[in-house]
Amino acid sequence: MPTHNRALWIKDPLAILADGAERGVVVRDGRIVELVRAGQQPATPDAVVYEASTHVVLPGLINTHHHFYQTLTRALPAAMDRELFPWLQALYPVWARLTPEALELAVTVAMSELLLSGCTTTTDHHYVFPAGLEDSVDIEVAVARRLGLRALLTRGSMNRSQRDGGLPPDSVVQDEETILADSARVVSRFHERGEDAMIQIALAPCSPFSVTTSLMRSTAALAERLDVRLHTHLAETEDENRFCEQLHGCRPLDYLEDCGWLNSRTWLAHGIHFNAGEMQRIGRAKTTISHCACSNQLLASGCCPVCDMEEAGVAIGLGVDGSASNDGSNLMQEVRAAFLLQRARYGVTRVSHRDALRWATEGSAACVGRPELGRIAVGKMADLALFKLDELRFSGHGDPLAALVLCGAYRADRVMVGGKWVVESGAIPGLDIADLIRRHSAAATAMSRMI
Ligand SMILES: [Zn+2]
């Protein structure tokens, strides 16, 4: 239903994650224009009503870390039951066979899964550029526009291959000049400025250990010149600490700082193995962290010290991470996973379901540098996720908001991005899911058959 120029009152929700909005919210021209308190009517004239009395309303969830192409290598036997470095070495030769057609299908699958789980903004970290896939970011932009999801797509990179003591094979890396030229191209072509931006671009070497020091530094300088964000993996495993000590004679955060990355432009995936002093430095720098609870558990990488980080002033968002290490793209399930993992670590008084929802919304908005997202408040963008509690798993619930996390919600009934419905009755209008699964599965089989 088009809501532009005409106000829409999302009326009388069962529950809503916002103070003073008991009777719902009014949206117009892509923004939230009014919160309606208990016992009141909207002041906005002539608002069309959407009855939400069976819905729990959340700010749209924001996914801060993913590798869409990896949906083609989920639960791959050759990579299962391995830790990060051997896992990567098993997968790189398969990923080197990625084609534009397969990537387009993988992006469609990942973005559809995200949307259906209540996600309204996602990032993607794409760093595999074998010959023939020079237009990877272009492919991702086209799918995001088709589905109506907000996206911060990163132009990833690797230029340190096995030849130079790195992990990836030579066939998936590019040289520095090519990487920087294409980074500038995709920013100038696709990056939108302003609070209503639907597509943004960030720059993202895969990790400080799969690129050269020169590329780390030149990427940071380019991001500053173009005023775009920076992203990479850091402190995911103890292996990485050892690797960094050997290669550079320092810990990963020292190296990051030396490369000009420790600042408010940067958000980092994982952030597990930092010490107390490093957390303080990250907090002071206003660098943010994407916590990937499922991935960290699956690869047995460790547990991000989320509460310690927040006490040090670090904003925490959530990320599903790539589908070869999760292996799903369901952000609502990730909220539950982060809640359980962090509660097990810190106890019942320090971690509540509201904390986990806050990480996936306000915290994630800080990671993507979009304070206009992640909250239901007047002036924020109208990005909303509406869940029903009519399944067996919710029967008998008390608190509806808590039920989403504690009973395991996994599917939104309706999702709105910038005032437009992009999921209705648990489906994406116009998307033939059965056909998508058939074509995506065939592409995955073709890629992995050769190992
Ligand atoms: Zn990752």
XYZ file of C-alpha atoms and ligand atoms in Angstrom:
452
model
C 0.000 0.000 0.000
C 1.586 3.358 -0.933
C 1.761 5.645 2.051
C 3.670 8.536 0.526
C 1.900 11.876 0.949
C -0.877 10.163 2.884
C -0.433 9.511 6.602
C -0.892 5.974 7.914
C -1.843 5.246 11.529
C -0.549 1.870 12.671
C -3.244 1.604 15.293
C -3.518 -0.072 18.684
C -0.654 -2.568 18.542
C -0.603 -5.469 20.963
C 2.753 -4.059 22.109
C 5.327 -1.636 20.724
C 9.001 -1.042 21.516
C 8.585 2.705 22.162
C 7.570 4.842 25.114
C 4.359 6.855 24.823
C 3.052 5.051 21.731
C 0.422 2.781 23.318
C -2.069 3.561 20.534
C 0.549 3.233 17.829
C 2.443 5.467 15.424
C 1.596 7.670 12.458
C 3.926 7.588 9.458
C 4.052 9.919 6.480
C 6.520 10.524 3.639
C 8.769 7.744 4.881
C 9.077 9.008 8.458
C 7.459 8.541 11.838
C 5.535 11.788 12.401
C 3.583 11.035 15.572
C 3.392 8.665 18.543
C -0.161 8.200 19.810
C -0.492 7.909 23.593
C -3.042 5.828 25.505
C -6.535 7.341 25.370
C -5.620 9.753 22.564
C -6.315 10.132 18.846
C -3.713 11.161 16.262
C -3.308 14.905 15.764
C -2.324 14.197 12.142
C -5.485 14.731 10.056
C -6.966 12.124 7.678
C -4.615 9.286 8.529
C -5.506 5.976 6.902
C -5.804 3.285 9.584
C -3.927 0.018 9.656
C -5.329 -2.123 12.464
C -2.356 -3.626 14.319
C -4.189 -5.093 17.308
C -2.667 -8.537 16.701
C 0.859 -7.229 16.104
C 3.933 -6.527 18.212
C 5.735 -3.577 16.610
C 9.525 -3.216 16.661
C 11.874 -0.755 14.999
C 13.120 -2.547 11.872
C 16.078 -4.753 12.787
C 19.501 -3.814 11.366
C 22.007 -6.462 10.311
C 25.591 -5.249 10.667
C 27.581 -8.162 9.255
C 27.021 -10.710 6.487
C 28.566 -12.324 3.423
C 25.600 -12.939 1.127
C 27.497 -15.096 -1.363
C 28.041 -17.698 1.354
C 24.390 -18.798 1.171
C 25.737 -20.968 -1.662
C 27.950 -22.909 0.762
C 25.739 -23.609 3.763
C 26.448 -26.767 5.780
C 29.125 -27.786 3.310
C 30.629 -31.086 4.517
C 34.184 -30.125 3.424
C 34.146 -27.104 5.756
C 32.133 -28.420 8.686
C 33.644 -28.906 12.148
C 36.665 -26.702 11.484
C 37.868 -23.543 13.203
C 38.244 -20.242 11.359
C 41.550 -20.541 9.481
C 41.183 -24.168 8.213
C 37.491 -23.405 7.545
C 38.531 -20.516 5.297
C 41.148 -22.604 3.525
C 38.519 -25.291 2.746
C 36.059 -22.741 1.365
C 38.215 -20.351 -0.671
C 38.588 -22.732 -3.669
C 34.782 -23.134 -3.811
C 34.156 -19.388 -3.519
C 36.643 -18.813 -6.339
C 34.041 -20.384 -8.670
C 31.382 -17.780 -7.906
C 29.628 -16.462 -11.030
C 27.523 -13.282 -11.486
C 24.358 -15.398 -11.858
C 25.086 -17.359 -8.678
C 25.878 -14.159 -6.747
C 22.614 -12.551 -7.849
C 20.694 -15.596 -6.558
C 22.686 -15.670 -3.310
C 22.027 -11.984 -2.641
C 18.311 -12.458 -3.352
C 18.151 -15.407 -0.948
C 20.020 -13.610 1.857
C 18.093 -10.357 1.538
C 14.760 -12.216 1.394
C 15.594 -14.222 4.506
C 16.562 -11.012 6.287
C 13.406 -9.136 5.266
C 11.155 -11.997 6.326
C 12.848 -12.044 9.746
C 12.037 -8.347 10.359
C 15.241 -6.771 9.041
C 14.888 -3.394 7.307
C 18.553 -2.422 6.853
C 21.429 -4.742 6.113
C 25.110 -4.563 5.414
C 27.024 -7.005 3.259
C 30.746 -7.630 3.287
C 31.662 -8.839 -0.190
C 35.381 -9.402 -0.637
C 35.664 -12.206 -3.222
C 36.354 -10.835 -6.686
C 37.411 -13.670 -9.014
C 37.735 -12.830 -12.721
C 34.308 -12.084 -14.200
C 32.859 -10.778 -10.917
C 34.136 -7.212 -11.112
C 30.528 -5.961 -10.919
C 29.644 -7.707 -7.650
C 28.566 -4.525 -5.854
C 26.468 -3.477 -8.874
C 24.667 -6.839 -8.705
C 23.944 -6.390 -4.993
C 22.623 -2.850 -5.459
C 20.168 -4.038 -8.123
C 18.742 -6.755 -5.844
C 18.422 -4.402 -2.843
C 16.516 -1.901 -4.988
C 14.225 -4.625 -6.309
C 13.369 -5.904 -2.816
C 13.141 -2.466 -1.145
C 15.604 -3.226 1.654
C 17.946 -0.484 2.905
C 21.538 -1.585 2.364
C 25.038 -0.512 3.341
C 27.034 -2.586 0.868
C 30.736 -2.799 1.414
C 33.328 -2.918 -1.324
C 35.513 -5.602 0.209
C 39.019 -6.542 -0.815
C 41.879 -9.018 -0.508
C 45.358 -8.484 -1.951
C 47.517 -10.762 0.208
C 47.205 -14.265 -1.232
C 49.100 -17.507 -0.581
C 51.907 -16.154 -2.774
C 52.492 -13.420 -0.136
C 51.960 -15.539 2.978
C 48.186 -14.934 3.192
C 45.336 -17.471 3.337
C 43.343 -16.949 0.103
C 44.340 -18.457 -3.252
C 45.752 -16.083 -5.872
C 42.616 -16.344 -8.044
C 40.311 -14.458 -5.633
C 42.518 -11.437 -4.870
C 43.049 -8.172 -6.781
C 45.853 -5.610 -6.816
C 45.694 -2.409 -4.782
C 45.239 -0.092 -7.740
C 42.257 -2.079 -9.070
C 40.655 -2.234 -5.612
C 40.974 1.498 -4.931
C 39.747 2.484 -8.393
C 36.669 0.263 -8.103
C 36.030 1.480 -4.531
C 35.923 5.067 -5.781
C 33.725 3.994 -8.723
C 31.046 2.274 -6.618
C 30.942 5.114 -4.065
C 30.457 7.733 -6.755
C 27.921 5.597 -8.588
C 25.781 4.271 -5.720
C 26.385 5.995 -2.370
C 23.366 8.062 -1.328
C 23.667 10.813 1.291
C 20.919 11.954 3.632
C 18.628 10.364 6.195
C 16.377 8.700 3.613
C 19.287 6.983 1.804
C 18.384 3.485 0.605
C 21.808 2.460 -0.747
C 25.136 3.323 0.829
C 28.659 2.025 0.251
C 31.467 1.390 2.742
C 35.041 0.183 2.176
C 36.024 -3.135 3.725
C 39.283 -5.067 3.426
C 38.374 -8.657 4.389
C 40.643 -8.584 7.424
C 43.893 -6.781 8.193
C 45.638 -10.110 7.474
C 44.325 -10.721 3.960
C 45.437 -7.299 2.703
C 48.746 -5.418 2.755
C 49.526 -2.588 5.176
C 49.620 -0.268 2.204
C 46.037 -1.203 1.227
C 44.790 -0.837 4.827
C 46.202 2.692 4.953
C 45.095 3.766 1.490
C 41.585 2.400 2.116
C 41.282 4.478 5.309
C 42.504 7.570 3.460
C 40.043 6.992 0.611
C 37.138 6.479 3.039
C 37.981 9.781 4.699
C 38.228 11.594 1.388
C 34.907 10.171 0.144
C 33.279 10.365 3.600
C 32.125 6.741 3.755
C 32.371 4.117 6.497
C 35.043 1.477 7.066
C 34.521 -2.162 8.002
C 36.617 -5.270 8.597
C 36.872 -8.401 10.759
C 38.923 -8.054 13.951
C 39.708 -10.071 17.085
C 37.682 -13.081 15.973
C 40.117 -15.780 17.136
C 43.265 -16.324 19.191
C 44.898 -17.618 15.968
C 44.562 -14.106 14.623
C 46.374 -12.606 17.639
C 49.275 -15.020 17.079
C 49.305 -14.331 13.330
C 49.462 -10.572 13.973
C 52.263 -10.924 16.536
C 54.281 -12.950 14.016
C 53.605 -10.683 11.051
C 53.636 -7.236 12.660
C 54.975 -7.730 16.192
C 51.847 -6.296 17.824
C 48.242 -7.106 18.697
C 45.464 -6.634 16.078
C 44.077 -3.439 17.638
C 47.525 -1.814 17.697
C 47.926 -2.679 14.043
C 44.464 -1.300 13.224
C 45.318 1.973 14.938
C 48.672 2.150 13.181
C 46.826 1.850 9.839
C 44.606 4.845 10.669
C 41.453 2.857 11.368
C 40.719 3.410 15.058
C 38.020 6.083 14.740
C 34.257 6.655 14.543
C 34.132 5.771 10.828
C 34.933 2.118 11.572
C 32.739 -0.769 12.695
C 34.352 -4.136 13.352
C 32.911 -7.635 13.033
C 33.249 -9.939 16.089
C 35.516 -8.110 18.578
C 35.930 -11.147 20.825
C 39.557 -11.175 21.966
C 40.171 -7.646 23.247
C 41.622 -6.944 26.692
C 40.231 -4.310 29.091
C 42.623 -1.583 27.969
C 41.784 -2.217 24.322
C 38.047 -1.950 25.041
C 38.636 1.470 26.616
C 40.549 2.598 23.525
C 37.751 1.385 21.226
C 35.168 3.216 23.349
C 37.149 6.468 23.294
C 37.607 6.206 19.529
C 33.817 5.644 19.035
C 34.565 2.604 16.921
C 31.627 0.146 17.060
C 31.322 -3.650 17.148
C 29.089 -6.102 15.308
C 28.387 -9.052 17.623
C 27.765 -12.289 15.694
C 26.552 -14.716 18.358
C 25.575 -17.671 16.123
C 28.738 -17.549 14.021
C 30.987 -17.259 17.077
C 29.351 -20.301 18.652
C 29.378 -22.361 15.462
C 33.071 -21.737 14.765
C 33.857 -21.904 18.509
C 35.627 -18.547 18.183
C 34.703 -17.340 21.683
C 32.184 -14.905 23.178
C 32.202 -11.155 22.556
C 32.291 -9.429 25.995
C 29.261 -7.280 25.170
C 28.506 -5.857 28.637
C 32.172 -4.991 29.300
C 32.308 -3.288 25.902
C 29.172 -1.257 26.588
C 30.574 -0.194 29.961
C 33.671 1.002 28.101
C 31.422 3.126 25.868
C 31.396 0.862 22.808
C 28.123 0.622 20.862
C 27.198 -2.998 20.033
C 25.136 -4.104 17.034
C 24.169 -7.578 15.865
C 25.155 -9.427 12.703
C 24.132 -12.816 11.361
C 27.547 -13.188 9.649
C 27.996 -15.244 6.495
C 25.821 -18.199 5.746
C 28.762 -20.574 5.815
C 29.202 -19.917 9.531
C 25.699 -19.437 10.890
C 24.263 -20.912 8.480
C 21.113 -18.815 8.356
C 20.281 -15.150 7.736
C 17.489 -14.791 10.276
C 18.097 -11.641 12.325
C 15.266 -12.259 14.800
C 16.798 -15.620 15.646
C 20.123 -13.817 16.046
C 18.521 -11.575 18.687
C 17.583 -14.672 20.675
C 21.032 -16.213 20.186
C 22.770 -13.044 21.406
C 20.374 -12.829 24.352
C 21.073 -16.433 25.414
C 24.840 -16.268 24.897
C 25.278 -12.984 26.764
C 22.897 -13.954 29.554
C 24.865 -17.158 30.077
C 27.999 -15.044 30.362
C 26.747 -12.131 32.464
C 23.695 -13.429 34.369
C 20.017 -12.524 34.607
C 20.402 -9.062 36.110
C 22.717 -7.696 33.415
C 21.114 -8.984 30.205
C 17.392 -8.793 29.392
C 15.392 -9.385 26.221
C 15.208 -5.603 25.866
C 19.006 -5.386 25.754
C 19.120 -7.900 22.907
C 16.450 -5.959 20.992
C 18.362 -2.727 21.635
C 21.560 -4.221 20.181
C 19.713 -5.218 16.991
C 18.151 -1.764 16.587
C 19.805 1.283 18.228
C 23.170 -0.433 18.603
C 23.189 -1.623 15.017
C 22.139 1.861 13.840
C 25.314 3.218 15.472
C 27.390 0.591 13.627
C 26.027 1.659 10.249
C 26.299 5.364 11.150
C 22.548 5.961 10.784
C 21.116 7.551 13.966
C 17.880 8.224 12.055
C 17.224 4.458 12.078
C 16.772 1.914 14.875
C 14.189 3.669 17.062
C 10.493 4.369 17.009
C 10.402 8.111 17.688
C 9.138 11.234 15.938
C 11.417 12.204 13.061
C 13.008 8.758 12.672
C 12.609 6.873 9.406
C 9.481 4.691 9.165
C 11.274 1.323 9.237
C 9.155 -1.119 11.236
C 8.802 -4.863 11.815
C 5.437 -6.270 12.891
C 5.204 -9.743 14.408
C 2.137 -11.841 15.214
C 1.960 -14.126 18.223
C -0.550 -16.581 16.782
C 1.678 -19.637 16.456
C 1.818 -22.588 18.812
C 5.195 -21.454 20.164
C 3.666 -18.263 21.616
C 0.514 -19.814 23.083
C 0.122 -18.911 26.745
C 2.539 -15.971 26.681
C 2.448 -13.083 29.184
C 4.563 -10.121 28.054
C 4.250 -9.870 24.241
C 7.627 -8.143 23.710
C 9.458 -10.665 25.847
C 7.614 -13.485 24.059
C 9.247 -12.504 20.761
C 12.693 -13.230 22.178
C 11.937 -15.917 24.766
C 9.551 -18.018 22.660
C 11.690 -17.671 19.544
C 9.984 -15.432 16.953
C 11.576 -16.005 13.564
C 9.189 -14.557 11.026
C 7.702 -11.077 10.666
C 4.132 -10.732 9.422
C 4.671 -7.273 7.955
C 7.763 -5.153 7.365
C 7.876 -1.483 6.407
C 10.917 0.321 4.973
C 10.732 4.087 4.537
C 6.942 4.005 4.850
C 6.436 1.258 2.242
C 5.288 -2.268 3.030
C 7.901 -4.692 1.709
C 6.616 -7.785 3.536
C 2.889 -8.495 3.755
C 1.264 -11.518 5.412
C 4.705 -13.080 5.909
C 5.609 -12.878 2.208
C 7.519 -10.596 -0.159
C 5.069 -9.415 -2.826
C 6.096 -10.608 -6.290
C 8.807 -13.006 -5.106
C 8.433 -16.651 -6.176
C 10.226 -18.356 -3.283
C 9.918 -21.889 -4.696
C 11.519 -20.824 -7.964
C 14.267 -18.933 -6.100
C 15.097 -22.000 -3.980
C 15.236 -24.218 -7.064
C 17.625 -21.928 -8.976
C 19.778 -21.054 -5.939
C 20.116 -24.723 -4.959
C 21.191 -25.624 -8.500
C 23.849 -22.883 -8.408
C 25.104 -24.101 -5.016
C 25.350 -27.688 -6.261
C 27.277 -26.592 -9.360
C 29.776 -24.642 -7.210
C 30.503 -27.367 -4.671
C 30.420 -30.348 -7.027
C 33.986 -29.765 -8.101
C 35.658 -30.168 -4.685
Zn 32.334 -12.321 8.576
